[in-house]
């Protein structure tokens, strides 16, 4: 599979899950502790950059442990596991990153971050005014961060 085909398949699959992400993101926002200062949305690729990933919220502010513990059940916004039992949430090919002519992790993070940017405008922030940014875990992605909402 080449980069263009992978991007196309990924964009299409993510678009089909847009409403699901809006609901989960809005639910997270509804349960934010009052002391939350900012939110980082990490796009974490699997241990082998093969197409598996998790989108997880990381709250910032005083006592990070307490903040993140308070929203523990809402932190995982989206996940495509490598060895899913049953049907994974996206129909995507898993790639062998060592056999591909492109950096799977970079392409994956860029496309998921762009999806998050487009979705964030539809999320009910429940009064939260702090900044929200997305970033790729393990330095994947062609940018260091994407601004979903500035302060």
mmCIF file of C-alpha atoms in Angstrom:
data_model
loop_
_atom_site.group_PDB
_atom_site.id
_atom_site.type_symbol
_atom_site.label_atom_id
_atom_site.label_comp_id
_atom_site.label_asym_id
_atom_site.label_seq_id
_atom_site.Cartn_x
_atom_site.Cartn_y
_atom_site.Cartn_z
ATOM 1 C CA UNK A 1 0.000 0.000 0.000
ATOM 2 C CA UNK A 2 1.378 3.420 -0.841
ATOM 3 C CA UNK A 3 1.079 6.596 1.242
ATOM 4 C CA UNK A 4 -1.707 8.106 -0.843
ATOM 5 C CA UNK A 5 -3.883 4.980 -0.582
ATOM 6 C CA UNK A 6 -3.241 4.740 3.155
ATOM 7 C CA UNK A 7 -4.130 8.439 3.695
ATOM 8 C CA UNK A 8 -7.308 8.034 1.691
ATOM 9 C CA UNK A 9 -8.388 4.934 3.616
ATOM 10 C CA UNK A 10 -7.554 6.563 6.950
ATOM 11 C CA UNK A 11 -9.440 9.797 6.147
ATOM 12 C CA UNK A 12 -12.497 7.844 5.062
ATOM 13 C CA UNK A 13 -12.467 5.609 8.135
ATOM 14 C CA UNK A 14 -11.993 8.548 10.515
ATOM 15 C CA UNK A 15 -14.806 10.511 8.849
ATOM 16 C CA UNK A 16 -17.164 7.611 9.559
ATOM 17 C CA UNK A 17 -16.373 7.936 13.296
ATOM 18 C CA UNK A 18 -16.752 11.711 13.564
ATOM 19 C CA UNK A 19 -19.973 11.708 15.619
ATOM 20 C CA UNK A 20 -18.572 9.082 17.990
ATOM 21 C CA UNK A 21 -15.571 11.306 18.710
ATOM 22 C CA UNK A 22 -17.737 14.426 19.168
ATOM 23 C CA UNK A 23 -19.815 12.599 21.788
ATOM 24 C CA UNK A 24 -16.809 11.206 23.669
ATOM 25 C CA UNK A 25 -14.951 14.531 23.563
ATOM 26 C CA UNK A 26 -18.046 16.411 24.810
ATOM 27 C CA UNK A 27 -18.456 13.877 27.629
ATOM 28 C CA UNK A 28 -14.828 14.413 28.663
ATOM 29 C CA UNK A 29 -15.390 18.179 28.694
ATOM 30 C CA UNK A 30 -18.516 17.766 30.821
ATOM 31 C CA UNK A 31 -16.505 15.910 33.473
ATOM 32 C CA UNK A 32 -13.429 18.177 33.621
ATOM 33 C CA UNK A 33 -12.305 19.067 37.135
ATOM 34 C CA UNK A 34 -12.545 22.807 37.858
ATOM 35 C CA UNK A 35 -8.771 23.075 38.282
ATOM 36 C CA UNK A 36 -8.021 21.917 34.714
ATOM 37 C CA UNK A 37 -5.779 24.510 33.069
ATOM 38 C CA UNK A 38 -5.189 22.919 29.671
ATOM 39 C CA UNK A 39 -5.765 19.721 27.745
ATOM 40 C CA UNK A 40 -3.293 17.800 25.622
ATOM 41 C CA UNK A 41 -4.735 15.209 23.272
ATOM 42 C CA UNK A 42 -2.058 12.603 22.684
ATOM 43 C CA UNK A 43 -2.116 10.522 19.530
ATOM 44 C CA UNK A 44 -0.224 7.452 20.636
ATOM 45 C CA UNK A 45 0.822 4.994 17.959
ATOM 46 C CA UNK A 46 1.243 1.333 18.788
ATOM 47 C CA UNK A 47 4.604 0.009 19.896
ATOM 48 C CA UNK A 48 5.240 -0.985 16.289
ATOM 49 C CA UNK A 49 3.996 1.848 14.065
ATOM 50 C CA UNK A 50 1.707 -0.479 12.130
ATOM 51 C CA UNK A 51 -1.502 1.535 12.090
ATOM 52 C CA UNK A 52 -2.738 0.901 15.632
ATOM 53 C CA UNK A 53 -3.265 3.980 17.785
ATOM 54 C CA UNK A 54 -4.981 5.512 20.806
ATOM 55 C CA UNK A 55 -6.249 9.079 21.183
ATOM 56 C CA UNK A 56 -6.093 10.034 24.861
ATOM 57 C CA UNK A 57 -6.690 13.221 26.836
ATOM 58 C CA UNK A 58 -4.006 14.440 29.252
ATOM 59 C CA UNK A 59 -5.186 17.198 31.582
ATOM 60 C CA UNK A 60 -2.863 19.923 32.819
ATOM 61 C CA UNK A 61 -3.030 21.924 36.018
ATOM 62 C CA UNK A 62 -2.193 21.454 39.700
ATOM 63 C CA UNK A 63 -1.925 17.802 40.806
ATOM 64 C CA UNK A 64 -1.861 16.070 37.433
ATOM 65 C CA UNK A 65 -2.563 12.692 38.986
ATOM 66 C CA UNK A 66 -5.796 13.849 40.633
ATOM 67 C CA UNK A 67 -6.962 15.689 37.518
ATOM 68 C CA UNK A 68 -6.414 12.743 35.200
ATOM 69 C CA UNK A 69 -7.787 10.241 37.726
ATOM 70 C CA UNK A 70 -11.022 12.260 37.913
ATOM 71 C CA UNK A 71 -11.670 11.701 34.189
ATOM 72 C CA UNK A 72 -10.056 8.270 33.894
ATOM 73 C CA UNK A 73 -13.143 6.636 32.394
ATOM 74 C CA UNK A 74 -13.421 9.408 29.756
ATOM 75 C CA UNK A 75 -9.750 9.936 28.835
ATOM 76 C CA UNK A 76 -9.574 7.462 25.951
ATOM 77 C CA UNK A 77 -11.343 9.258 23.135
ATOM 78 C CA UNK A 78 -10.600 6.752 20.379
ATOM 79 C CA UNK A 79 -8.659 3.551 19.952
ATOM 80 C CA UNK A 80 -7.653 1.175 17.193
ATOM 81 C CA UNK A 81 -5.948 -1.749 18.924
ATOM 82 C CA UNK A 82 -3.488 -4.034 17.144
ATOM 83 C CA UNK A 83 -4.960 -7.342 18.251
ATOM 84 C CA UNK A 84 -8.603 -6.546 18.768
ATOM 85 C CA UNK A 85 -10.907 -9.286 19.878
ATOM 86 C CA UNK A 86 -13.882 -8.814 17.662
ATOM 87 C CA UNK A 87 -14.249 -6.012 15.166
ATOM 88 C CA UNK A 88 -11.966 -2.979 15.606
ATOM 89 C CA UNK A 89 -13.597 0.479 15.346
ATOM 90 C CA UNK A 90 -11.912 1.185 11.996
ATOM 91 C CA UNK A 91 -11.492 -0.985 8.943
ATOM 92 C CA UNK A 92 -7.874 -0.198 8.190
ATOM 93 C CA UNK A 93 -5.029 -2.360 7.030
ATOM 94 C CA UNK A 94 -2.310 -2.908 9.573
ATOM 95 C CA UNK A 95 1.019 -2.162 7.957
ATOM 96 C CA UNK A 96 4.504 -3.465 8.463
ATOM 97 C CA UNK A 97 6.300 -0.152 8.918
ATOM 98 C CA UNK A 98 9.597 -1.776 7.967
ATOM 99 C CA UNK A 99 8.246 -2.694 4.519
ATOM 100 C CA UNK A 100 6.584 0.632 3.704
ATOM 101 C CA UNK A 101 8.137 3.406 1.634
ATOM 102 C CA UNK A 102 6.689 6.068 3.963
ATOM 103 C CA UNK A 103 6.753 6.734 7.699
ATOM 104 C CA UNK A 104 3.481 5.182 8.862
ATOM 105 C CA UNK A 105 3.621 6.886 12.286
ATOM 106 C CA UNK A 106 3.992 10.377 10.795
ATOM 107 C CA UNK A 107 1.152 9.905 8.315
ATOM 108 C CA UNK A 108 -1.106 8.403 10.956
ATOM 109 C CA UNK A 109 -0.515 11.195 13.487
ATOM 110 C CA UNK A 110 -0.923 13.940 10.869
ATOM 111 C CA UNK A 111 -4.240 12.557 9.636
ATOM 112 C CA UNK A 112 -5.638 11.893 13.122
ATOM 113 C CA UNK A 113 -4.562 15.386 14.283
ATOM 114 C CA UNK A 114 -6.284 16.989 11.288
ATOM 115 C CA UNK A 115 -9.399 14.948 12.130
ATOM 116 C CA UNK A 116 -9.262 16.237 15.723
ATOM 117 C CA UNK A 117 -8.957 19.844 14.516
ATOM 118 C CA UNK A 118 -12.051 19.441 12.344
ATOM 119 C CA UNK A 119 -14.038 17.731 15.111
ATOM 120 C CA UNK A 120 -13.114 20.104 17.944
ATOM 121 C CA UNK A 121 -15.274 22.935 16.606
ATOM 122 C CA UNK A 122 -18.348 20.738 17.192
ATOM 123 C CA UNK A 123 -17.477 19.782 20.765
ATOM 124 C CA UNK A 124 -19.466 21.261 23.638
ATOM 125 C CA UNK A 125 -16.724 22.636 25.909
ATOM 126 C CA UNK A 126 -19.067 23.043 28.901
ATOM 127 C CA UNK A 127 -17.500 26.406 29.783
ATOM 128 C CA UNK A 128 -13.856 25.282 29.621
ATOM 129 C CA UNK A 129 -11.793 28.199 28.282
ATOM 130 C CA UNK A 130 -8.271 26.783 28.470
ATOM 131 C CA UNK A 131 -6.174 25.745 25.482
ATOM 132 C CA UNK A 132 -6.581 22.354 23.848
ATOM 133 C CA UNK A 133 -3.809 20.969 21.666
ATOM 134 C CA UNK A 134 -3.047 17.672 19.960
ATOM 135 C CA UNK A 135 0.378 16.101 19.622
ATOM 136 C CA UNK A 136 1.928 12.889 18.393
ATOM 137 C CA UNK A 137 3.409 10.536 20.929
ATOM 138 C CA UNK A 138 7.010 9.392 20.398
ATOM 139 C CA UNK A 139 7.630 12.482 18.214
ATOM 140 C CA UNK A 140 5.494 11.181 15.339
ATOM 141 C CA UNK A 141 3.830 13.705 13.068
ATOM 142 C CA UNK A 142 5.261 16.435 10.904
ATOM 143 C CA UNK A 143 4.406 19.150 13.466
ATOM 144 C CA UNK A 144 5.108 19.269 17.184
ATOM 145 C CA UNK A 145 1.482 20.165 17.974
ATOM 146 C CA UNK A 146 -1.859 21.143 16.503
ATOM 147 C CA UNK A 147 -3.960 23.803 18.212
ATOM 148 C CA UNK A 148 -7.539 22.617 18.638
ATOM 149 C CA UNK A 149 -8.556 25.640 20.721
ATOM 150 C CA UNK A 150 -6.395 28.497 21.928
ATOM 151 C CA UNK A 151 -6.817 30.150 25.319
#
